[in-house]
PDB file of C-alpha atoms and ligand atoms in Angstrom:
ATOM      1  CA  MET A   1      -3.655  13.762   4.782  1.00 83.00           C
ATOM      2  CA  LYS A   2      -3.930  10.243   3.687  1.00 89.00           C
ATOM      3  CA  ALA A   3      -1.489   7.935   5.166  1.00 94.00           C
ATOM      4  CA  PHE A   4       0.034   6.685   1.860  1.00 94.00           C
ATOM      5  CA  ASP A   5       0.709  10.144   0.961  1.00 95.00           C
ATOM      6  CA  LEU A   6       2.414  10.981   4.149  1.00 96.00           C
ATOM      7  CA  LEU A   7       4.556   7.855   4.022  1.00 98.00           C
ATOM      8  CA  ILE A   8       5.703   8.302   0.529  1.00 98.00           C
ATOM      9  CA  ARG A   9       6.353  12.076   0.913  1.00 97.00           C
ATOM     10  CA  SER A  10       8.249  11.250   4.185  1.00 98.00           C
ATOM     11  CA  PHE A  11      10.367   8.245   2.890  1.00 98.00           C
ATOM     12  CA  CYS A  12      10.754   8.507  -0.948  1.00 98.00           C
ATOM     13  CA  ARG A  13      12.987  10.987  -2.654  1.00 98.00           C
ATOM     14  CA  ALA A  14      11.246  12.323  -5.823  1.00 97.00           C
ATOM     15  CA  GLY A  15      13.193  10.671  -8.903  1.00 98.00           C
ATOM     16  CA  GLN A  16      15.275   8.284  -6.751  1.00 98.00           C
ATOM     17  CA  ASP A  17      13.385   6.170  -4.284  1.00 98.00           C
ATOM     18  CA  SER A  18      10.740   3.548  -5.115  1.00 98.00           C
ATOM     19  CA  VAL A  19       7.781   1.590  -3.455  1.00 98.00           C
ATOM     20  CA  VAL A  20       6.844  -2.057  -4.262  1.00 98.00           C
ATOM     21  CA  ILE A  21       3.006  -2.900  -4.800  1.00 98.00           C
ATOM     22  CA  CYS A  22       1.407  -6.089  -5.345  1.00 98.00           C
ATOM     23  CA  PRO A  23      -1.246  -6.064  -7.890  1.00 98.00           C
ATOM     24  CA  PRO A  24      -4.271  -6.547  -8.161  1.00 98.00           C
ATOM     25  CA  THR A  25      -4.338  -3.842  -5.342  1.00 98.00           C
ATOM     26  CA  PHE A  26      -5.759  -0.592  -4.238  1.00 97.00           C
ATOM     27  CA  GLY A  27      -5.001   1.975  -6.920  1.00 96.00           C
ATOM     28  CA  PHE A  28      -4.162   4.849  -4.716  1.00 96.00           C
ATOM     29  CA  TYR A  29      -0.678   3.461  -3.604  1.00 97.00           C
ATOM     30  CA  ARG A  30       0.348   4.087  -7.222  1.00 98.00           C
ATOM     31  CA  VAL A  31      -1.351   7.500  -7.568  1.00 97.00           C
ATOM     32  CA  ALA A  32       0.301   8.685  -4.369  1.00 97.00           C
ATOM     33  CA  ALA A  33       3.844   7.352  -5.592  1.00 98.00           C
ATOM     34  CA  GLU A  34       3.311   8.986  -8.919  1.00 97.00           C
ATOM     35  CA  VAL A  35       2.328  12.441  -7.370  1.00 96.00           C
ATOM     36  CA  GLN A  36       5.575  12.375  -5.207  1.00 96.00           C
ATOM     37  CA  GLY A  37       7.691  11.275  -8.198  1.00 98.00           C
ATOM     38  CA  ALA A  38       8.552   7.788  -6.493  1.00 98.00           C
ATOM     39  CA  GLY A  39       9.076   5.090  -8.781  1.00 98.00           C
ATOM     40  CA  VAL A  40       6.563   1.900  -8.669  1.00 98.00           C
ATOM     41  CA  ILE A  41       7.643  -1.583  -8.845  1.00 98.00           C
ATOM     42  CA  GLU A  42       4.924  -4.074  -9.396  1.00 98.00           C
ATOM     43  CA  VAL A  43       5.444  -7.687  -8.116  1.00 98.00           C
ATOM     44  CA  PRO A  44       2.027  -9.440  -8.824  1.00 98.00           C
ATOM     45  CA  LEU A  45       0.065 -11.598  -6.315  1.00 98.00           C
ATOM     46  CA  ILE A  46       0.188 -15.099  -7.421  1.00 98.00           C
ATOM     47  CA  ARG A  47      -3.471 -15.987  -8.228  1.00 98.00           C
ATOM     48  CA  SER A  48      -5.406 -19.569  -7.690  1.00 97.00           C
ATOM     49  CA  ASN A  49      -8.726 -20.546  -7.001  1.00 95.00           C
ATOM     50  CA  ASN A  50      -8.085 -19.967  -3.232  1.00 96.00           C
ATOM     51  CA  GLY A  51      -7.356 -16.351  -3.791  1.00 98.00           C
ATOM     52  CA  PHE A  52      -4.264 -14.158  -4.434  1.00 98.00           C
ATOM     53  CA  ALA A  53      -1.074 -14.907  -2.500  1.00 98.00           C
ATOM     54  CA  LEU A  54       1.945 -12.777  -1.850  1.00 98.00           C
ATOM     55  CA  ASP A  55       5.176 -13.539  -3.729  1.00 98.00           C
ATOM     56  CA  ALA A  56       7.549 -12.867  -0.765  1.00 97.00           C
ATOM     57  CA  GLU A  57      10.457 -14.183  -2.573  1.00 97.00           C
ATOM     58  CA  GLN A  58       9.841 -11.939  -5.596  1.00 98.00           C
ATOM     59  CA  VAL A  59       9.095  -8.919  -3.456  1.00 98.00           C
ATOM     60  CA  LEU A  60      12.395  -9.431  -1.687  1.00 98.00           C
ATOM     61  CA  ALA A  61      14.234  -9.807  -5.043  1.00 98.00           C
ATOM     62  CA  ALA A  62      12.779  -6.454  -6.085  1.00 98.00           C
ATOM     63  CA  CYS A  63      13.764  -4.623  -3.169  1.00 98.00           C
ATOM     64  CA  SER A  64      16.959  -2.833  -4.305  1.00 97.00           C
ATOM     65  CA  ASP A  65      18.313  -0.076  -2.023  1.00 97.00           C
ATOM     66  CA  LYS A  66      16.321   2.222  -3.663  1.00 98.00           C
ATOM     67  CA  VAL A  67      12.967   0.570  -2.597  1.00 98.00           C
ATOM     68  CA  LYS A  68      11.958   2.464   0.634  1.00 98.00           C
ATOM     69  CA  LEU A  69       8.250   1.113   1.186  1.00 98.00           C
ATOM     70  CA  VAL A  70       6.440  -2.155   0.463  1.00 98.00           C
ATOM     71  CA  PHE A  71       2.605  -1.921   0.369  1.00 98.00           C
ATOM     72  CA  LEU A  72       0.809  -4.962   1.306  1.00 98.00           C
ATOM     73  CA  CYS A  73      -3.052  -4.832   1.441  1.00 98.00           C
ATOM     74  CA  SER A  74      -4.357  -7.598   3.853  1.00 98.00           C
ATOM     75  CA  PRO A  75      -7.279  -8.376   3.109  1.00 98.00           C
ATOM     76  CA  GLY A  76      -6.751  -7.210  -0.371  1.00 98.00           C
ATOM     77  CA  ASN A  77      -8.855  -4.985  -2.331  1.00 98.00           C
ATOM     78  CA  PRO A  78     -10.099  -6.141  -4.824  1.00 98.00           C
ATOM     79  CA  PRO A  79      -8.835  -9.766  -3.874  1.00 98.00           C
ATOM     80  CA  GLY A  80     -10.847  -9.955  -0.858  1.00 98.00           C
ATOM     81  CA  ASN A  81      -8.603 -12.699   0.967  1.00 98.00           C
ATOM     82  CA  ALA A  82      -5.937 -11.968   3.631  1.00 98.00           C
ATOM     83  CA  LEU A  83      -2.401 -12.662   3.026  1.00 98.00           C
ATOM     84  CA  ASP A  84      -0.389 -15.339   4.604  1.00 98.00           C
ATOM     85  CA  VAL A  85       0.933 -14.139   8.017  1.00 97.00           C
ATOM     86  CA  GLU A  86       4.099 -16.137   7.737  1.00 97.00           C
ATOM     87  CA  ALA A  87       5.004 -14.644   4.446  1.00 97.00           C
ATOM     88  CA  MET A  88       4.356 -11.323   5.636  1.00 98.00           C
ATOM     89  CA  LEU A  89       6.336 -11.440   8.731  1.00 97.00           C
ATOM     90  CA  SER A  90       9.413 -13.135   7.113  1.00 97.00           C
ATOM     91  CA  LEU A  91       9.316 -10.261   4.531  1.00 98.00           C
ATOM     92  CA  CYS A  92       9.181  -7.784   7.610  1.00 98.00           C
ATOM     93  CA  LYS A  93      12.119  -9.803   9.148  1.00 98.00           C
ATOM     94  CA  GLN A  94      14.199  -9.803   5.829  1.00 98.00           C
ATOM     95  CA  LEU A  95      13.527  -6.039   5.096  1.00 98.00           C
ATOM     96  CA  ASN A  96      14.397  -4.919   8.417  1.00 97.00           C
ATOM     97  CA  GLY A  97      17.006  -1.859   7.951  1.00 96.00           C
ATOM     98  CA  ARG A  98      16.135  -1.942   4.351  1.00 97.00           C
ATOM     99  CA  ALA A  99      12.421  -0.792   3.649  1.00 98.00           C
ATOM    100  CA  LEU A 100       9.391  -0.223   5.608  1.00 98.00           C
ATOM    101  CA  VAL A 101       6.709  -3.061   5.082  1.00 98.00           C
ATOM    102  CA  VAL A 102       3.310  -1.148   5.048  1.00 98.00           C
ATOM    103  CA  VAL A 103       0.412  -3.277   6.003  1.00 98.00           C
ATOM    104  CA  ASP A 104      -2.945  -1.830   5.042  1.00 98.00           C
ATOM    105  CA  GLU A 105      -5.516  -3.188   7.308  1.00 98.00           C
ATOM    106  CA  ALA A 106      -8.640  -1.260   5.910  1.00 98.00           C
ATOM    107  CA  TYR A 107     -10.738  -4.385   6.065  1.00 98.00           C
ATOM    108  CA  ILE A 108      -9.059  -6.399   9.169  1.00 98.00           C
ATOM    109  CA  GLU A 109     -12.171  -6.116  11.249  1.00 97.00           C
ATOM    110  CA  PHE A 110     -13.787  -8.337   8.735  1.00 98.00           C
ATOM    111  CA  THR A 111     -11.364 -11.491   8.996  1.00 97.00           C
ATOM    112  CA  GLY A 112     -11.321 -12.761  12.810  1.00 89.00           C
ATOM    113  CA  ARG A 113      -7.721 -12.228  12.698  1.00 94.00           C
ATOM    114  CA  PRO A 114      -5.702 -10.140  15.109  1.00 95.00           C
ATOM    115  CA  SER A 115      -4.376  -6.896  13.734  1.00 97.00           C
ATOM    116  CA  PHE A 116      -0.532  -6.672  12.992  1.00 97.00           C
ATOM    117  CA  THR A 117      -0.232  -4.365  15.702  1.00 97.00           C
ATOM    118  CA  THR A 118       0.130  -7.500  17.969  1.00 96.00           C
ATOM    119  CA  VAL A 119       3.451  -8.178  16.439  1.00 97.00           C
ATOM    120  CA  LEU A 120       4.746  -4.555  16.081  1.00 97.00           C
ATOM    121  CA  ALA A 121       6.993  -4.752  18.995  1.00 96.00           C
ATOM    122  CA  GLN A 122       9.092  -7.351  17.067  1.00 97.00           C
ATOM    123  CA  HIS A 123       9.189  -5.597  13.758  1.00 97.00           C
ATOM    124  CA  PRO A 124      10.637  -2.062  13.886  1.00 97.00           C
ATOM    125  CA  ASN A 125       9.994  -1.543  10.152  1.00 98.00           C
ATOM    126  CA  LEU A 126       6.413  -2.609  10.275  1.00 98.00           C
ATOM    127  CA  VAL A 127       3.838   0.276   9.596  1.00 98.00           C
ATOM    128  CA  ILE A 128       0.211  -0.613  10.074  1.00 98.00           C
ATOM    129  CA  LEU A 129      -2.771   1.450   8.519  1.00 98.00           C
ATOM    130  CA  ARG A 130      -6.215   1.251   9.849  1.00 97.00           C
ATOM    131  CA  THR A 131      -9.203   3.262   8.903  1.00 95.00           C
ATOM    132  CA  LEU A 132     -12.817   4.029  10.178  1.00 94.00           C
ATOM    133  CA  SER A 133     -14.109   4.165   6.702  1.00 93.00           C
ATOM    134  CA  LYS A 134     -15.140   0.509   6.515  1.00 94.00           C
ATOM    135  CA  ALA A 135     -16.106  -1.467   9.566  1.00 93.00           C
ATOM    136  CA  TYR A 136     -17.273   1.722  11.236  1.00 92.00           C
ATOM    137  CA  ALA A 137     -18.904   3.083   7.993  1.00 89.00           C
ATOM    138  CA  LEU A 138     -17.334   6.413   8.678  1.00 88.00           C
ATOM    139  CA  ALA A 139     -15.692   7.202   5.351  1.00 89.00           C
ATOM    140  CA  GLY A 140     -17.085  10.781   5.659  1.00 85.00           C
ATOM    141  CA  ALA A 141     -15.045  11.378   8.774  1.00 86.00           C
ATOM    142  CA  ARG A 142     -11.745  10.960   6.789  1.00 87.00           C
ATOM    143  CA  CYS A 143      -9.961   9.356   9.784  1.00 91.00           C
ATOM    144  CA  GLY A 144      -7.563   6.470   9.972  1.00 93.00           C
ATOM    145  CA  THR A 145      -4.421   5.885  11.945  1.00 95.00           C
ATOM    146  CA  THR A 146      -0.770   4.972  11.184  1.00 97.00           C
ATOM    147  CA  ILE A 147       0.581   2.693  13.765  1.00 98.00           C
ATOM    148  CA  ALA A 148       4.432   1.942  13.762  1.00 98.00           C
ATOM    149  CA  ASP A 149       7.766   2.364  15.784  1.00 97.00           C
ATOM    150  CA  ALA A 150       7.981   5.604  17.617  1.00 97.00           C
ATOM    151  CA  ASP A 151      10.943   6.404  15.347  1.00 97.00           C
ATOM    152  CA  ILE A 152       8.924   6.230  12.225  1.00 98.00           C
ATOM    153  CA  ILE A 153       6.066   8.129  13.683  1.00 97.00           C
ATOM    154  CA  GLY A 154       8.509  10.840  14.697  1.00 97.00           C
ATOM    155  CA  VAL A 155       9.513  11.265  10.933  1.00 97.00           C
ATOM    156  CA  LEU A 156       6.045  11.419  10.000  1.00 97.00           C
ATOM    157  CA  ALA A 157       5.143  13.986  12.549  1.00 96.00           C
ATOM    158  CA  ARG A 158       7.613  16.376  11.014  1.00 96.00           C
ATOM    159  CA  VAL A 159       6.082  16.020   7.685  1.00 95.00           C
ATOM    160  CA  LEU A 160       2.377  16.185   8.841  1.00 93.00           C
ATOM    161  CA  PRO A 161       0.914  19.773   8.667  1.00 89.00           C
ATOM    162  CA  PRO A 162      -0.039  20.770  12.332  1.00 88.00           C
ATOM    163  CA  TYR A 163      -3.718  20.704  13.243  1.00 87.00           C
ATOM    164  CA  ALA A 164      -4.232  17.944  10.750  1.00 85.00           C
ATOM    165  CA  ILE A 165      -7.551  16.658  12.203  1.00 89.00           C
ATOM    166  CA  PRO A 166     -10.604  18.997  12.346  1.00 91.00           C
ATOM    167  CA  THR A 167     -12.609  19.210  15.620  1.00 93.00           C
ATOM    168  CA  SER A 168     -15.737  18.079  13.941  1.00 92.00           C
ATOM    169  CA  THR A 169     -13.866  14.834  12.845  1.00 92.00           C
ATOM    170  CA  VAL A 170     -12.729  14.313  16.428  1.00 93.00           C
ATOM    171  CA  GLU A 171     -16.318  14.833  17.726  1.00 94.00           C
ATOM    172  CA  MET A 172     -17.798  12.446  15.259  1.00 93.00           C
ATOM    173  CA  VAL A 173     -14.977   9.721  15.678  1.00 94.00           C
ATOM    174  CA  LEU A 174     -15.567   9.777  19.610  1.00 95.00           C
ATOM    175  CA  LYS A 175     -19.060   9.228  19.220  1.00 94.00           C
ATOM    176  CA  ALA A 176     -18.859   6.401  16.725  1.00 92.00           C
ATOM    177  CA  THR A 177     -16.165   4.574  18.739  1.00 92.00           C
ATOM    178  CA  ALA A 178     -17.947   4.989  22.209  1.00 94.00           C
ATOM    179  CA  THR A 179     -18.261   1.664  24.024  1.00 92.00           C
ATOM    180  CA  GLU A 180     -21.938   1.051  23.230  1.00 91.00           C
ATOM    181  CA  GLN A 181     -21.182   1.929  19.592  1.00 92.00           C
ATOM    182  CA  ARG A 182     -18.464  -0.551  19.495  1.00 92.00           C
ATOM    183  CA  ALA A 183     -20.741  -3.481  20.636  1.00 93.00           C
ATOM    184  CA  ARG A 184     -23.241  -2.563  17.799  1.00 93.00           C
ATOM    185  CA  ILE A 185     -20.464  -2.472  15.334  1.00 94.00           C
ATOM    186  CA  ALA A 186     -19.146  -6.162  16.460  1.00 94.00           C
ATOM    187  CA  GLU A 187     -22.637  -7.396  15.899  1.00 95.00           C
ATOM    188  CA  GLN A 188     -23.058  -5.875  12.531  1.00 94.00           C
ATOM    189  CA  ILE A 189     -19.616  -7.326  11.805  1.00 96.00           C
ATOM    190  CA  GLN A 190     -20.859 -10.685  12.884  1.00 96.00           C
ATOM    191  CA  THR A 191     -23.973 -10.345  10.723  1.00 96.00           C
ATOM    192  CA  LEU A 192     -21.995  -9.156   7.445  1.00 97.00           C
ATOM    193  CA  ILE A 193     -19.654 -12.250   8.073  1.00 98.00           C
ATOM    194  CA  ALA A 194     -22.629 -14.662   7.928  1.00 98.00           C
ATOM    195  CA  GLU A 195     -24.157 -12.928   5.001  1.00 98.00           C
ATOM    196  CA  ARG A 196     -20.820 -13.066   3.203  1.00 98.00           C
ATOM    197  CA  GLY A 197     -20.715 -16.940   3.555  1.00 98.00           C
ATOM    198  CA  LYS A 198     -24.396 -17.375   2.547  1.00 98.00           C
ATOM    199  CA  LEU A 199     -23.847 -14.946  -0.517  1.00 98.00           C
ATOM    200  CA  SER A 200     -20.680 -16.571  -1.658  1.00 98.00           C
ATOM    201  CA  ALA A 201     -22.316 -20.038  -1.371  1.00 98.00           C
ATOM    202  CA  GLN A 202     -25.329 -18.699  -3.583  1.00 98.00           C
ATOM    203  CA  LEU A 203     -23.258 -16.812  -6.071  1.00 98.00           C
ATOM    204  CA  LYS A 204     -21.249 -20.182  -6.796  1.00 98.00           C
ATOM    205  CA  GLN A 205     -24.530 -21.701  -8.020  1.00 97.00           C
ATOM    206  CA  SER A 206     -24.950 -19.110 -10.697  1.00 97.00           C
ATOM    207  CA  LYS A 207     -24.222 -20.251 -14.189  1.00 96.00           C
ATOM    208  CA  LEU A 208     -23.153 -16.686 -14.931  1.00 98.00           C
ATOM    209  CA  ILE A 209     -20.360 -16.768 -12.457  1.00 98.00           C
ATOM    210  CA  ARG A 210     -17.213 -18.954 -13.173  1.00 98.00           C
ATOM    211  CA  HIS A 211     -15.334 -18.544  -9.893  1.00 98.00           C
ATOM    212  CA  VAL A 212     -16.213 -16.925  -6.460  1.00 98.00           C
ATOM    213  CA  PHE A 213     -12.976 -15.916  -4.726  1.00 98.00           C
ATOM    214  CA  PRO A 214     -12.673 -16.598  -0.803  1.00 98.00           C
ATOM    215  CA  SER A 215     -13.229 -13.136   1.065  1.00 98.00           C
ATOM    216  CA  ASP A 216     -11.946 -11.983   4.287  1.00 98.00           C
ATOM    217  CA  ALA A 217     -13.446  -8.511   3.667  1.00 98.00           C
ATOM    218  CA  ASN A 218     -16.933  -6.926   3.298  1.00 98.00           C
ATOM    219  CA  PHE A 219     -16.900  -7.675  -0.621  1.00 98.00           C
ATOM    220  CA  ILE A 220     -16.529 -10.736  -2.705  1.00 98.00           C
ATOM    221  CA  LEU A 221     -14.475 -10.780  -5.844  1.00 98.00           C
ATOM    222  CA  VAL A 222     -16.156 -12.926  -8.531  1.00 98.00           C
ATOM    223  CA  GLU A 223     -15.044 -14.038 -11.931  1.00 98.00           C
ATOM    224  CA  CYS A 224     -18.051 -13.920 -14.386  1.00 98.00           C
ATOM    225  CA  LEU A 225     -18.699 -15.472 -17.727  1.00 97.00           C
ATOM    226  CA  ASP A 226     -19.368 -12.087 -18.967  1.00 97.00           C
ATOM    227  CA  ALA A 227     -19.028  -9.270 -16.628  1.00 98.00           C
ATOM    228  CA  ASP A 228     -21.272  -6.824 -18.450  1.00 98.00           C
ATOM    229  CA  ILE A 229     -24.180  -9.512 -17.871  1.00 98.00           C
ATOM    230  CA  VAL A 230     -23.848  -9.439 -14.145  1.00 98.00           C
ATOM    231  CA  PHE A 231     -23.007  -5.845 -13.878  1.00 98.00           C
ATOM    232  CA  ASN A 232     -26.369  -5.024 -15.678  1.00 98.00           C
ATOM    233  CA  ALA A 233     -28.243  -7.705 -13.629  1.00 98.00           C
ATOM    234  CA  ALA A 234     -26.993  -5.859 -10.340  1.00 98.00           C
ATOM    235  CA  LYS A 235     -28.046  -2.450 -12.022  1.00 98.00           C
ATOM    236  CA  SER A 236     -31.541  -3.782 -12.922  1.00 97.00           C
ATOM    237  CA  VAL A 237     -32.370  -4.254  -9.182  1.00 98.00           C
ATOM    238  CA  GLY A 238     -30.927  -0.994  -8.287  1.00 98.00           C
ATOM    239  CA  LEU A 239     -27.628  -2.194  -7.023  1.00 98.00           C
ATOM    240  CA  VAL A 240     -24.031  -1.201  -8.192  1.00 97.00           C
ATOM    241  CA  VAL A 241     -21.164  -3.504  -8.113  1.00 98.00           C
ATOM    242  CA  ARG A 242     -17.720  -2.590  -8.843  1.00 98.00           C
ATOM    243  CA  ASP A 243     -15.923  -3.487 -12.269  1.00 98.00           C
ATOM    244  CA  GLN A 244     -12.529  -4.700 -11.696  1.00 98.00           C
ATOM    245  CA  ARG A 245     -11.644  -5.632 -15.344  1.00 98.00           C
ATOM    246  CA  LYS A 246      -8.944  -3.126 -15.411  1.00 97.00           C
ATOM    247  CA  GLN A 247      -7.143  -4.880 -12.710  1.00 97.00           C
ATOM    248  CA  PRO A 248      -4.290  -7.298 -13.693  1.00 97.00           C
ATOM    249  CA  GLN A 249      -5.407 -11.036 -13.523  1.00 98.00           C
ATOM    250  CA  CYS A 250      -8.795  -9.775 -13.012  1.00 98.00           C
ATOM    251  CA  ALA A 251     -10.449 -10.356 -16.610  1.00 98.00           C
ATOM    252  CA  ASN A 252     -14.360 -10.515 -16.169  1.00 98.00           C
ATOM    253  CA  CYS A 253     -14.046  -9.964 -12.352  1.00 98.00           C
ATOM    254  CA  LEU A 254     -16.528  -7.837 -10.461  1.00 98.00           C
ATOM    255  CA  ARG A 255     -16.349  -6.774  -6.723  1.00 98.00           C
ATOM    256  CA  ILE A 256     -19.597  -7.311  -5.008  1.00 98.00           C
ATOM    257  CA  SER A 257     -20.283  -5.543  -1.796  1.00 98.00           C
ATOM    258  CA  VAL A 258     -21.922  -7.819   0.916  1.00 98.00           C
ATOM    259  CA  GLY A 259     -25.155  -5.716   1.738  1.00 96.00           C
ATOM    260  CA  THR A 260     -27.984  -6.349   3.944  1.00 95.00           C
ATOM    261  CA  PRO A 261     -29.904  -9.682   3.855  1.00 96.00           C
ATOM    262  CA  GLU A 262     -32.557  -7.776   1.734  1.00 97.00           C
ATOM    263  CA  GLN A 263     -29.946  -6.211  -0.729  1.00 98.00           C
ATOM    264  CA  ASN A 264     -28.025  -9.604  -1.248  1.00 98.00           C
ATOM    265  CA  ALA A 265     -31.289 -11.496  -1.734  1.00 98.00           C
ATOM    266  CA  ARG A 266     -32.286  -8.640  -4.518  1.00 98.00           C
ATOM    267  CA  LEU A 267     -28.857  -9.150  -6.164  1.00 98.00           C
ATOM    268  CA  LEU A 268     -29.357 -12.921  -6.491  1.00 98.00           C
ATOM    269  CA  GLN A 269     -32.957 -12.276  -7.761  1.00 98.00           C
ATOM    270  CA  GLY A 270     -31.547 -10.022 -10.337  1.00 98.00           C
ATOM    271  CA  ILE A 271     -28.660 -12.630 -11.325  1.00 98.00           C
ATOM    272  CA  ALA A 272     -31.063 -15.379 -11.449  1.00 97.00           C
ATOM    273  CA  ALA A 273     -33.493 -13.258 -13.686  1.00 97.00           C
ATOM    274  CA  ALA A 274     -30.512 -12.465 -16.153  1.00 97.00           C
ATOM    275  CA  GLU A 275     -29.633 -16.147 -16.081  1.00 95.00           C
ATOM    276  CA  ASN A 276     -33.297 -16.984 -17.275  1.00 94.00           C
ATOM    277  CA  ASN A 277     -33.324 -14.374 -19.797  1.00 91.00           C
ATOM    278  CA  LEU A 278     -30.176 -16.016 -21.346  1.00 87.00           C
ATOM    279  CA  LYS A 279     -31.759 -19.490 -21.239  1.00 81.00           C
ATOM    280  CA  VAL A 280     -35.054 -17.994 -22.916  1.00 80.00           C
ATOM    281  CA  SER A 281     -33.040 -16.184 -25.739  1.00 77.00           C
ATOM    282  CA  ALA A 282     -30.765 -19.239 -26.285  1.00 68.00           C
TER     283      ALA A 282
HETATM  284  C1  PLP B 301     -10.878   2.217   1.751  1.00 92.11           C
HETATM  285  C2  PLP B 301      -9.662   1.666   1.889  1.00 92.11           C
HETATM  286  C3  PLP B 301      -8.586   2.479   2.504  1.00 92.11           C
HETATM  287  C4  PLP B 301      -9.001   3.717   3.417  1.00 92.11           C
HETATM  288  O1  PLP B 301      -9.636   4.757   2.849  1.00 92.11           O
HETATM  289  P1  PLP B 301      -9.867   5.988   3.531  1.00 92.11           P
HETATM  290  O2  PLP B 301     -11.201   6.426   3.550  1.00 92.11           O
HETATM  291  O3  PLP B 301      -9.057   7.084   2.966  1.00 92.11           O
HETATM  292  O4  PLP B 301      -9.659   5.828   4.972  1.00 92.11           O
HETATM  293  C5  PLP B 301      -7.346   2.142   2.592  1.00 92.11           C
HETATM  294  N1  PLP B 301      -7.090   1.148   1.870  1.00 92.11           N
HETATM  295  C6  PLP B 301      -7.859   0.175   1.195  1.00 92.11           C
HETATM  296  C7  PLP B 301      -7.317  -0.869   0.408  1.00 92.11           C
HETATM  297  C8  PLP B 301      -9.274   0.581   1.207  1.00 92.11           C
HETATM  298  O5  PLP B 301      -9.962  -0.251   0.385  1.00 92.11           O
END
């Protein structure tokens, strides 16, 4: 079962309790809350050219006694940047005894930052979500983990069905996380981070792109002059980028995954060709 589902089912009473989410963010938090009949309170991230920042004060203000869970995605999907550590920690502290702070670290491996697991001991209301779907490229295994105080895990364990993890998944995961594999993954992550820097710098040069947001993830959020043009430019070279225009504060935004050096070069060629076409037709 998905960790968000499990948390919401375990801590939110249908029709009574709520969760706080900070859009633009991962769509599944809302879906899981709505399926459970929990309320969803939105406290938008604050957008600037330096990325999207947590509005800790407003989150705190939104946390009535009906709010049981606060979902923070860091690095954010789709924003790409990691949230301010002090703001997150202060929120944990102030919500202790009131609500759980769920930090979704799906992309933590791409940040160079330590996981929040390192501060778990000081924050009994902190819940950390990790997954093998991204850095380990193991989305097919459907395997992630919830790390929290033993009392929280105890509650979740009573809701989680027995035999929750198939043997085939266990085998796949053990193989993928063996020592030699970890070294290879660490290397891949370093390559990706280097490519991310190069790709960001090159995207900034394009006249079709108005802003490149800073990224701590394996993708880059860009604001285009016209998202359709860049989307189709990627498509014309056989690459798919993610349309984020439905996300709040993300008008004309696309999420571009950092690919292999070859894919990134191909994307930039596609964008350059689209730029030239525009010049010719202008
Ligand atoms: C991909 C992703 C996850 C994890 O997805 P699973 O494949 O279900 O483990 C969690 N949170 C965010 C923000 C993601 O992008």
